[in-house]
XYZ file of C-alpha atoms in Angstrom:
84
model
C 18.837 -17.651 -6.810
C 17.638 -18.661 -3.353
C 13.997 -17.941 -4.150
C 11.345 -20.275 -5.455
C 11.317 -18.790 -8.955
C 10.359 -20.341 -12.283
C 12.571 -19.596 -15.290
C 10.874 -19.291 -18.674
C 12.278 -18.473 -22.133
C 10.988 -15.308 -23.795
C 9.553 -17.373 -26.692
C 7.438 -19.463 -24.302
C 6.445 -16.374 -22.308
C 5.290 -14.662 -25.503
C 3.194 -17.693 -26.500
C 1.627 -18.107 -23.033
C 1.719 -14.548 -21.737
C -1.839 -14.234 -20.403
C -1.844 -17.655 -18.770
C 1.589 -17.042 -17.269
C 0.577 -13.682 -15.812
C -2.561 -15.246 -14.319
C -0.468 -18.037 -12.777
C 1.857 -15.474 -11.156
C -1.145 -13.602 -9.767
C -2.822 -16.766 -8.483
C 0.221 -18.523 -6.974
C 2.258 -15.486 -5.907
C 5.409 -17.088 -7.383
C 7.618 -14.815 -9.497
C 8.846 -15.835 -12.948
C 12.213 -14.974 -14.493
C 12.040 -14.395 -18.247
C 15.241 -15.155 -20.169
C 16.598 -14.616 -23.671
C 19.295 -17.097 -24.674
C 19.709 -17.995 -21.016
C 20.244 -14.380 -19.873
C 17.645 -12.845 -17.526
C 15.777 -9.955 -19.133
C 12.738 -9.522 -16.887
C 11.196 -10.699 -13.661
C 7.428 -10.966 -13.404
C 6.289 -10.565 -9.810
C 2.805 -10.722 -8.295
C 1.095 -7.434 -7.425
C 1.201 -6.145 -3.873
C -1.944 -6.657 -1.826
C -4.271 -3.651 -2.095
C -3.878 -1.061 0.625
C -7.064 -0.880 2.662
C -8.211 2.708 2.758
C -9.388 3.700 6.189
C -12.236 6.124 6.586
C -11.597 9.602 7.849
C -13.476 8.947 11.075
C -10.965 7.830 13.632
C -8.044 8.172 11.253
C -6.135 10.335 13.737
C -6.959 8.238 16.817
C -4.042 7.847 19.214
C -1.903 10.350 17.299
C -2.270 13.307 19.674
C -1.953 13.938 23.376
C -4.336 16.180 25.310
C -2.599 18.392 27.848
C -4.627 20.642 30.083
C -8.348 21.399 30.176
C -9.767 21.405 26.676
C -13.288 22.325 27.842
C -12.568 25.485 29.835
C -12.427 28.807 27.942
C -8.991 30.176 27.119
C -9.925 33.628 28.408
C -12.435 34.651 31.090
C -15.974 35.109 29.778
C -16.056 38.841 30.694
C -13.200 39.443 28.245
C -15.162 38.068 25.315
C -16.390 40.927 23.148
C -19.217 38.912 21.666
C -20.710 38.068 25.038
C -20.910 41.684 26.191
C -22.902 42.950 23.179
């Protein structure tokens, strides 16, 4: 098959299921389960957990600032709130 994979009969897998699953998790090597020599399932190790990043800084380097972001959009004398 080209991969480093262990082949195990369904009867042996059934008898050693928990230990076999733990071995797959620990070693990272998949196991092919067969019935009468025919493949019926492939047991593969879980993917590594995705590290959740915090919301602070999660958008860093994803936007570009163009123009002056500090200056008001309209002159201050046009603001209705300022005049009252």
